[in-house]
PDB file of C-alpha atoms in Angstrom:
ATOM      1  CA  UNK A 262      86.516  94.802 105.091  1.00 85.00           C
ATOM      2  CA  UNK A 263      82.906  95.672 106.032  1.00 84.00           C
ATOM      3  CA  UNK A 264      84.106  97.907 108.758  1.00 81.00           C
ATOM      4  CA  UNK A 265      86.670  99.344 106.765  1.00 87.00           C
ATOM      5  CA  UNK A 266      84.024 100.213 104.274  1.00 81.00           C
ATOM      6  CA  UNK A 267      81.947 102.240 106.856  1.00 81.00           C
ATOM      7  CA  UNK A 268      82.233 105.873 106.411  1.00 84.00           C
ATOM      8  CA  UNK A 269      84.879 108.021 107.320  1.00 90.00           C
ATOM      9  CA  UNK A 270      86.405 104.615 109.433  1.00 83.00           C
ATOM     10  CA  UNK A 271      89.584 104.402 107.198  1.00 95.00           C
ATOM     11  CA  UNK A 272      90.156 108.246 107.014  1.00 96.00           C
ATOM     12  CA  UNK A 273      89.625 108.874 110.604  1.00 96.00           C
ATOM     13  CA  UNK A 274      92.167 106.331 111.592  1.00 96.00           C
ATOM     14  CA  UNK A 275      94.862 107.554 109.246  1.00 97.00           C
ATOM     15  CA  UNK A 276      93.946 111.375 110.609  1.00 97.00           C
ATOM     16  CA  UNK A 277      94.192 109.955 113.921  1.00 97.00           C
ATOM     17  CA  UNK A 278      97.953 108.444 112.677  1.00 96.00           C
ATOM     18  CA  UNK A 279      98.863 112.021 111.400  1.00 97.00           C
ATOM     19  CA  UNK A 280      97.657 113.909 115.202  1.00 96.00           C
ATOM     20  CA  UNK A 281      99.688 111.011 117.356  1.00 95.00           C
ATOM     21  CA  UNK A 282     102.934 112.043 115.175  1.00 93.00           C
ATOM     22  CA  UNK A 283     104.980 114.995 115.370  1.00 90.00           C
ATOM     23  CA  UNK A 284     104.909 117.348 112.598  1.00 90.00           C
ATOM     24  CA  UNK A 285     108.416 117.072 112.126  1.00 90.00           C
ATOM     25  CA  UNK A 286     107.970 112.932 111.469  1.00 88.00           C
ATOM     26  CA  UNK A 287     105.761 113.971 108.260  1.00 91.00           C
ATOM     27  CA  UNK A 288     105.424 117.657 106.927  1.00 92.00           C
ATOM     28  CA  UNK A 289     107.155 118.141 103.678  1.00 93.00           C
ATOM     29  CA  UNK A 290     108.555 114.433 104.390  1.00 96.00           C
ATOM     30  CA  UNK A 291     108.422 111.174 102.000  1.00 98.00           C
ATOM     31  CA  UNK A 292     106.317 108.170 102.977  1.00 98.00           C
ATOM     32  CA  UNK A 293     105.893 104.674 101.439  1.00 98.00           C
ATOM     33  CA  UNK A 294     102.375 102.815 100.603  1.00 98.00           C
ATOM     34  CA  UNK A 295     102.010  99.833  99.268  1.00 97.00           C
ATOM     35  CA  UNK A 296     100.139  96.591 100.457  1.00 96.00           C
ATOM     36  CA  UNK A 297      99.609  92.713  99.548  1.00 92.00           C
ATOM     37  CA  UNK A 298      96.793  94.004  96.662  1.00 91.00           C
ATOM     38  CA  UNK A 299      94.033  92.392  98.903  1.00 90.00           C
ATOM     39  CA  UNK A 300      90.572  93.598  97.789  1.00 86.00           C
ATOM     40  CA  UNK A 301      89.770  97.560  99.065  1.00 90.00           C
ATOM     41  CA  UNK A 302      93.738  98.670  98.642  1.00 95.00           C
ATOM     42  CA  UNK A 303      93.251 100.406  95.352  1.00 94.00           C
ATOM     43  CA  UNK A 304      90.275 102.088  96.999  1.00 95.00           C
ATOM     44  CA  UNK A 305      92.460 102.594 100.082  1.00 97.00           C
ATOM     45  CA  UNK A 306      95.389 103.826  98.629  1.00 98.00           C
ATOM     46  CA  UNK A 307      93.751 106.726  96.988  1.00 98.00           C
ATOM     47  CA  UNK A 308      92.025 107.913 100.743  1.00 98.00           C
ATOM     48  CA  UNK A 309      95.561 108.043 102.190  1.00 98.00           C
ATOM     49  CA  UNK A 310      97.399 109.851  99.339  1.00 98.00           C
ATOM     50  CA  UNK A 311      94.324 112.748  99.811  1.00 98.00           C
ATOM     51  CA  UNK A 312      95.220 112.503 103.457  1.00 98.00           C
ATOM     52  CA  UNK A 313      98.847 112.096 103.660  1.00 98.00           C
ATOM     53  CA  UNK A 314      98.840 115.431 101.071  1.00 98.00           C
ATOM     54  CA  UNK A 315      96.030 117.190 102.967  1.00 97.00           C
ATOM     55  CA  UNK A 316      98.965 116.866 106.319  1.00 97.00           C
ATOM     56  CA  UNK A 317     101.771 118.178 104.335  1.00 97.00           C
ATOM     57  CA  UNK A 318     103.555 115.589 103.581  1.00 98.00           C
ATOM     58  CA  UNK A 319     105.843 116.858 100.369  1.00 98.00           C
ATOM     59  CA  UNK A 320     106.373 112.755  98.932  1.00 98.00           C
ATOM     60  CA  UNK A 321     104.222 109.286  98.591  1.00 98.00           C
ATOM     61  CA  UNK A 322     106.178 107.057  97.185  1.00 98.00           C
ATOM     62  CA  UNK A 323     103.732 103.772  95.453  1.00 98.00           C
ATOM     63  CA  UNK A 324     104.250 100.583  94.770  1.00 97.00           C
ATOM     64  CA  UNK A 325     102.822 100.001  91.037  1.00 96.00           C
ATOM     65  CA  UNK A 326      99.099  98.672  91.544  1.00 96.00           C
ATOM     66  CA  UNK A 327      99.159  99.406  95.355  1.00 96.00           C
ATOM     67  CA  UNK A 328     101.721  96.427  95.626  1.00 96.00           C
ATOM     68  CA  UNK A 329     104.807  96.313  98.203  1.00 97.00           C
ATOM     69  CA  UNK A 330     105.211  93.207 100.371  1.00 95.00           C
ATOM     70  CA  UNK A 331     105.765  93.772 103.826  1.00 95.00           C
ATOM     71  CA  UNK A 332     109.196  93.314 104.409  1.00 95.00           C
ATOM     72  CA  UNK A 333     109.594  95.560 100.812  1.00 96.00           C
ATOM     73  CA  UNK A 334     107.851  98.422 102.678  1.00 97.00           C
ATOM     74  CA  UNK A 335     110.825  98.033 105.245  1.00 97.00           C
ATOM     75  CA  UNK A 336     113.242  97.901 102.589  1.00 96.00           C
ATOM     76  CA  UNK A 337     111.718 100.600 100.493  1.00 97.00           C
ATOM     77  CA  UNK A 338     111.876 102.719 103.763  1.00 98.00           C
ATOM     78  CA  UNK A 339     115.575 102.377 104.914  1.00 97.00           C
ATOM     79  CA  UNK A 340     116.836 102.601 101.174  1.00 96.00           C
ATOM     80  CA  UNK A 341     114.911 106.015 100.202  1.00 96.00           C
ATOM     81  CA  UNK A 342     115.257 107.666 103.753  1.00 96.00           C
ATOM     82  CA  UNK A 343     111.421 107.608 104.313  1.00 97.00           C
ATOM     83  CA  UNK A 344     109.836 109.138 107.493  1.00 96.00           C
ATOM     84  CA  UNK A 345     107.719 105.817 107.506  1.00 96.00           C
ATOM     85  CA  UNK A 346     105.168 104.094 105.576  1.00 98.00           C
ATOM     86  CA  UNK A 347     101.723 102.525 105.371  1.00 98.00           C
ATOM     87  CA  UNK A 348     101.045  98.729 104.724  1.00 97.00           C
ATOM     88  CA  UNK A 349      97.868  97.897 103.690  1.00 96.00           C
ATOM     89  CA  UNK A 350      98.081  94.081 104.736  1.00 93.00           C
ATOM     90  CA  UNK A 351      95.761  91.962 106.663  1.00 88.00           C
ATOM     91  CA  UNK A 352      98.656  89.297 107.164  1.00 82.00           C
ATOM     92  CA  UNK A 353      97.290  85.618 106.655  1.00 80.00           C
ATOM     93  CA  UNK A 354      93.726  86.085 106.850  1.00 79.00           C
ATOM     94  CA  UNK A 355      91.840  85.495 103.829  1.00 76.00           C
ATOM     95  CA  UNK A 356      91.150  88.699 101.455  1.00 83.00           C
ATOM     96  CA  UNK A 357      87.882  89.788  99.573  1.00 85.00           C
ATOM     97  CA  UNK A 358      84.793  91.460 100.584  1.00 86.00           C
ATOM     98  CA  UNK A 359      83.108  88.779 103.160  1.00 87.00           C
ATOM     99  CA  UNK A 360      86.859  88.687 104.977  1.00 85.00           C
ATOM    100  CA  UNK A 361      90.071  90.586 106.011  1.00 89.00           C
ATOM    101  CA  UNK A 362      91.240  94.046 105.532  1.00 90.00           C
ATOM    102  CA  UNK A 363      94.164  95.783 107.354  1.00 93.00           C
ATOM    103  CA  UNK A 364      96.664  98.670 108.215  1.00 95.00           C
ATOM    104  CA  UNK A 365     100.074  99.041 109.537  1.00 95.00           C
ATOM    105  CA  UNK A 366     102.385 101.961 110.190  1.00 96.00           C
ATOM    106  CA  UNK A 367     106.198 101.548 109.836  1.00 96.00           C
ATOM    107  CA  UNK A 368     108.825 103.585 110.994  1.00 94.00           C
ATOM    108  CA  UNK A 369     111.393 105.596 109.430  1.00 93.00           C
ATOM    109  CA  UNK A 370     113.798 102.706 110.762  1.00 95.00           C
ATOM    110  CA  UNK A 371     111.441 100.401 108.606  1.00 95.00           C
ATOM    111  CA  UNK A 372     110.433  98.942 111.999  1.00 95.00           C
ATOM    112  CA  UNK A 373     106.293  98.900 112.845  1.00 94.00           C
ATOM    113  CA  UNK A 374     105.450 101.965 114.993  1.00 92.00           C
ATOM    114  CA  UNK A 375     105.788 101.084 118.657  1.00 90.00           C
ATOM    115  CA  UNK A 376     103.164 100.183 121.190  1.00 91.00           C
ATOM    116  CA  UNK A 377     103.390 103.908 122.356  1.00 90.00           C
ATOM    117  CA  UNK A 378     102.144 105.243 118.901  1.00 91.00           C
ATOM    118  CA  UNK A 379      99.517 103.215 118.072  1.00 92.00           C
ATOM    119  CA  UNK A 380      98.083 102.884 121.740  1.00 94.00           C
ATOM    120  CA  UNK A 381      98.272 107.029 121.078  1.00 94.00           C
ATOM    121  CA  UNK A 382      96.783 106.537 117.386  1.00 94.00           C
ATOM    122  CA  UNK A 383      93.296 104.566 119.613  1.00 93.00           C
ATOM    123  CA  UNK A 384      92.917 107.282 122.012  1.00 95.00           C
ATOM    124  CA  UNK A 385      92.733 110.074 118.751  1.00 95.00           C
ATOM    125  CA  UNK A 386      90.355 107.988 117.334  1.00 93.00           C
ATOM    126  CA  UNK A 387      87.788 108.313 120.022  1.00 93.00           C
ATOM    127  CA  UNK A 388      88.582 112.441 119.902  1.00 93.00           C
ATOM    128  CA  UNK A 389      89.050 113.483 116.314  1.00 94.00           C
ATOM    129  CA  UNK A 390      86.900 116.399 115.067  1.00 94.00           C
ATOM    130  CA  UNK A 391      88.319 116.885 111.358  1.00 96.00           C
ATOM    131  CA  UNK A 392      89.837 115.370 109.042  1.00 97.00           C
ATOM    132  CA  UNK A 393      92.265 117.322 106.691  1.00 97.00           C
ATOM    133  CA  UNK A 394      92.352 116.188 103.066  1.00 97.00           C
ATOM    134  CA  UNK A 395      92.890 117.339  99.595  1.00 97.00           C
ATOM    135  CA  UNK A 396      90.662 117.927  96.612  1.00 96.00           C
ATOM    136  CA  UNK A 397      92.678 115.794  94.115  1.00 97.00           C
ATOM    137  CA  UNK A 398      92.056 113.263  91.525  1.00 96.00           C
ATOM    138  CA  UNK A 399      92.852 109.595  91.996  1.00 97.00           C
ATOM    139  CA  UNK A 400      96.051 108.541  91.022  1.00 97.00           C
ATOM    140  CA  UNK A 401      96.972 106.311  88.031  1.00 97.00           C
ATOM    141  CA  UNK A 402      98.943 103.631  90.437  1.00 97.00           C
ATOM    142  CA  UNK A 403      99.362 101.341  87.185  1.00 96.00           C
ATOM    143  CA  UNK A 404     102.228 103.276  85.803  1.00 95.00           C
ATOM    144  CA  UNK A 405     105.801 104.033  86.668  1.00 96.00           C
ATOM    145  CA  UNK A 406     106.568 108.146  87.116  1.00 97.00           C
ATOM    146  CA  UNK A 407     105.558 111.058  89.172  1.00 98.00           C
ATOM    147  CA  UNK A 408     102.612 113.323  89.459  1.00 96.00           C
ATOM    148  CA  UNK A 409     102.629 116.341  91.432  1.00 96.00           C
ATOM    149  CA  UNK A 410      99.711 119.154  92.893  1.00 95.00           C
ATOM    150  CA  UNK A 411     101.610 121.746  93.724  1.00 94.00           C
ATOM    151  CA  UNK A 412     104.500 121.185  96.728  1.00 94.00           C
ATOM    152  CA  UNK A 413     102.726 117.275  96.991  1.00 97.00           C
ATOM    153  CA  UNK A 414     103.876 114.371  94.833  1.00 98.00           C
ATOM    154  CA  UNK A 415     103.334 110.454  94.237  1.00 98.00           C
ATOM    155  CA  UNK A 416     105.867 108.607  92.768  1.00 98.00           C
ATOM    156  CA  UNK A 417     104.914 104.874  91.450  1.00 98.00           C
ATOM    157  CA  UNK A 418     107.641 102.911  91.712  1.00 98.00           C
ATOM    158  CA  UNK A 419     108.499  99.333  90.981  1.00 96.00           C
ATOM    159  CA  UNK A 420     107.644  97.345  93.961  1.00 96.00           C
ATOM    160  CA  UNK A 421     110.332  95.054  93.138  1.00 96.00           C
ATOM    161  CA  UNK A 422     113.453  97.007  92.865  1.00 95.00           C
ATOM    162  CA  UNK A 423     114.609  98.026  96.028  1.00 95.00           C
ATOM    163  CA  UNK A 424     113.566  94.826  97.820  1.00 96.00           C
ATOM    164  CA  UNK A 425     115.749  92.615  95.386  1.00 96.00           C
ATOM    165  CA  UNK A 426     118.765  94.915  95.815  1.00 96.00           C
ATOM    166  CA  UNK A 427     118.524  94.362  99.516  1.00 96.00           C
ATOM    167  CA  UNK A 428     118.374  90.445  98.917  1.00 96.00           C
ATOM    168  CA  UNK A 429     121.469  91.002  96.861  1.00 97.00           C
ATOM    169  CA  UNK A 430     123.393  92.113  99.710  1.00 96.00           C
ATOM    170  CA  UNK A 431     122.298  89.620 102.429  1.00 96.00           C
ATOM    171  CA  UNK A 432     122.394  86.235 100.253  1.00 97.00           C
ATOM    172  CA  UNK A 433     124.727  84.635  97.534  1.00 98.00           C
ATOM    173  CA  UNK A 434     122.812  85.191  94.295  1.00 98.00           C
ATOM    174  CA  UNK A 435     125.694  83.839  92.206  1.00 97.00           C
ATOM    175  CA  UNK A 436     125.959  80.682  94.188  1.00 97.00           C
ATOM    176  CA  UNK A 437     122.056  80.648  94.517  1.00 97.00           C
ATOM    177  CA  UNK A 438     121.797  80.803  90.611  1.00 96.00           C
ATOM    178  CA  UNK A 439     124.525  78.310  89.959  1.00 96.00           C
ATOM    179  CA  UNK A 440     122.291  75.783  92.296  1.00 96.00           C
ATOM    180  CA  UNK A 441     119.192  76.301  90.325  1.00 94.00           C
ATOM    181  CA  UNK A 442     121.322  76.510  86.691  1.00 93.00           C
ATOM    182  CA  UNK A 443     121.957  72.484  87.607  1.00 93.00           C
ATOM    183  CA  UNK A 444     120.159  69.878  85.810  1.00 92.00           C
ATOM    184  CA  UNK A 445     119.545  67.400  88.798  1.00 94.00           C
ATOM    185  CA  UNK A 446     117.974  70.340  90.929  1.00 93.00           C
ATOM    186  CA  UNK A 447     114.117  71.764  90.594  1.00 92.00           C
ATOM    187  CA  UNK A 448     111.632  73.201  92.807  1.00 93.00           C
ATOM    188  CA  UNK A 449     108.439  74.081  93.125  1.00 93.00           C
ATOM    189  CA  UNK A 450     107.243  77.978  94.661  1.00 92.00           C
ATOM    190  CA  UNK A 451     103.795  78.384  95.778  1.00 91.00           C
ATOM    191  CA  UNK A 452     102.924  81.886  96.495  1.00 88.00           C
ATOM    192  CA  UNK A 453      99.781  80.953  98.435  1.00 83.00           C
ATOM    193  CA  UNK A 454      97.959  83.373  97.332  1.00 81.00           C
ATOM    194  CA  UNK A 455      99.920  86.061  98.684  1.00 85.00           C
ATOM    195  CA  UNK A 456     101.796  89.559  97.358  1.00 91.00           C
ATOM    196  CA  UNK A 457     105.062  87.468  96.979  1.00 90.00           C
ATOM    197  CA  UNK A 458     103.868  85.710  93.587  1.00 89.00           C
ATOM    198  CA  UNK A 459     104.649  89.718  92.188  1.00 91.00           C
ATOM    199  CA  UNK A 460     107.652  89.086  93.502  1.00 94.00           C
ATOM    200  CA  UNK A 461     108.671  85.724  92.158  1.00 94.00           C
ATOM    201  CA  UNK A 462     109.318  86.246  88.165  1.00 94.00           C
ATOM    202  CA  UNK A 463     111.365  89.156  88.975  1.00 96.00           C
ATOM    203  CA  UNK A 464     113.566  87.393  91.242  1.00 96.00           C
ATOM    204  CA  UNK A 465     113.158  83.581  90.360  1.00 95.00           C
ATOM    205  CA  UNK A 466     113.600  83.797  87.212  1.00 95.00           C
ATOM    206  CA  UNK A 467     114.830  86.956  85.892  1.00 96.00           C
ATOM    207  CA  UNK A 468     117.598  87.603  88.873  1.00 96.00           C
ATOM    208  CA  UNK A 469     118.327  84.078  89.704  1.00 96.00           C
ATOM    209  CA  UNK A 470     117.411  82.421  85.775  1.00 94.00           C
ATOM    210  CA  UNK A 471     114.992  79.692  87.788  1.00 93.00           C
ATOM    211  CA  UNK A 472     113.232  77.917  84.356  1.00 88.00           C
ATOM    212  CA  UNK A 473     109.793  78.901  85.012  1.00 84.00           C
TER     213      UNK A 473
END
């Protein structure tokens, strides 16, 4: 986190991002952002929207609160026809302001940018001489809806949504639900601290009517 909190270290590397791309992977496109809502992402959140809109990119789509698990950014991705998106996830190392902070770039496939890209993403780093943002607000990230500045928007959306309709389609919910409807079966989810306990309610118990 400390080194994310130097100046200018977070915006240079997502300016570097934007100069190892090619315009047509971005300008006027839609991008995702979300993250596992480890300490700095609100703060991050709003330096990329300034710099995804200072690029040209026309769409940010945001998971309420800065939230979208990882594999949600894939799914979010694939489902809305994104040019990519930005995770801002550390993985398993701890969160907070003594410990981890980090940043991924996905793919418009919803896969994580090849070697290529961010070995190309390093070398801009070391070169950059500007970095292009724009002069808006912050963004309220705690409610649903868009907000546009001119031919730039960011949608919040539920992080939820799209993720759960993609577990729909790969696993038996019906069957699933009938298993945890039964009397002689219980279990126990631990979130671990980590962005899936956002994700647990809505599927748990409201998709799959787990008793909570």
């Amino acid at each position: 986190v400390k080194v994310f909190l130097q100046e200018n270290y977070l915006a240079n590397w997502i300016q570097a991002l934007f100069n190892s791309l090619p315009p047509e992977d971005f300008k006027n496109g839609v991008l995702v952002l979300g993250g596992d809502g480890r300490y700095f992402n609100k703060e991050a959140a709003q330096i990329i929207i300034k710099i995804a809109a200072g690029n040209g990119v026309g769409k940010i789509l945001v998971g309420r609160d800065g939230i979208l698990s990882t594999p949600a950014v894939s799914a979010v991705i694939r489902k809305q026809k994104a040019n990519g998106g930005f995770i801002m996830s550390a993985s398993h190392n701890p969160g907070g302001p003594e410990y981890d902070w980090g940043i991924k770039f996905n793919y418009s496939s919803g896969q994580p940018a090849p070697e290529s890209i961010t070995d190309k993403i390093y070398g801009n780093t070391l070169s950059i001489s500007e970095i292009k943002t724009a002069a808006i607000p912050d963004v309220d990230l705690s409610r649903h809806g868009v907000t546009e500045y001119g031919s730039f928007s960011v949608e919040v959306i539920d992080p939820v949504a799209d993720y759960l309709e993609l577990m729909k389609a790969v696993f038996d919910f019906p069957l699933i639900k009938s298993l945890l409807s039964r009397s002689d079966f219980r279990f126990i989810f631990d979130a671990m601290h980590a962005v899936t306990g956002a994700y647990a309610k809505p599927i748990f118990v409201d998709a799959l009517g787990a008793n909570p």
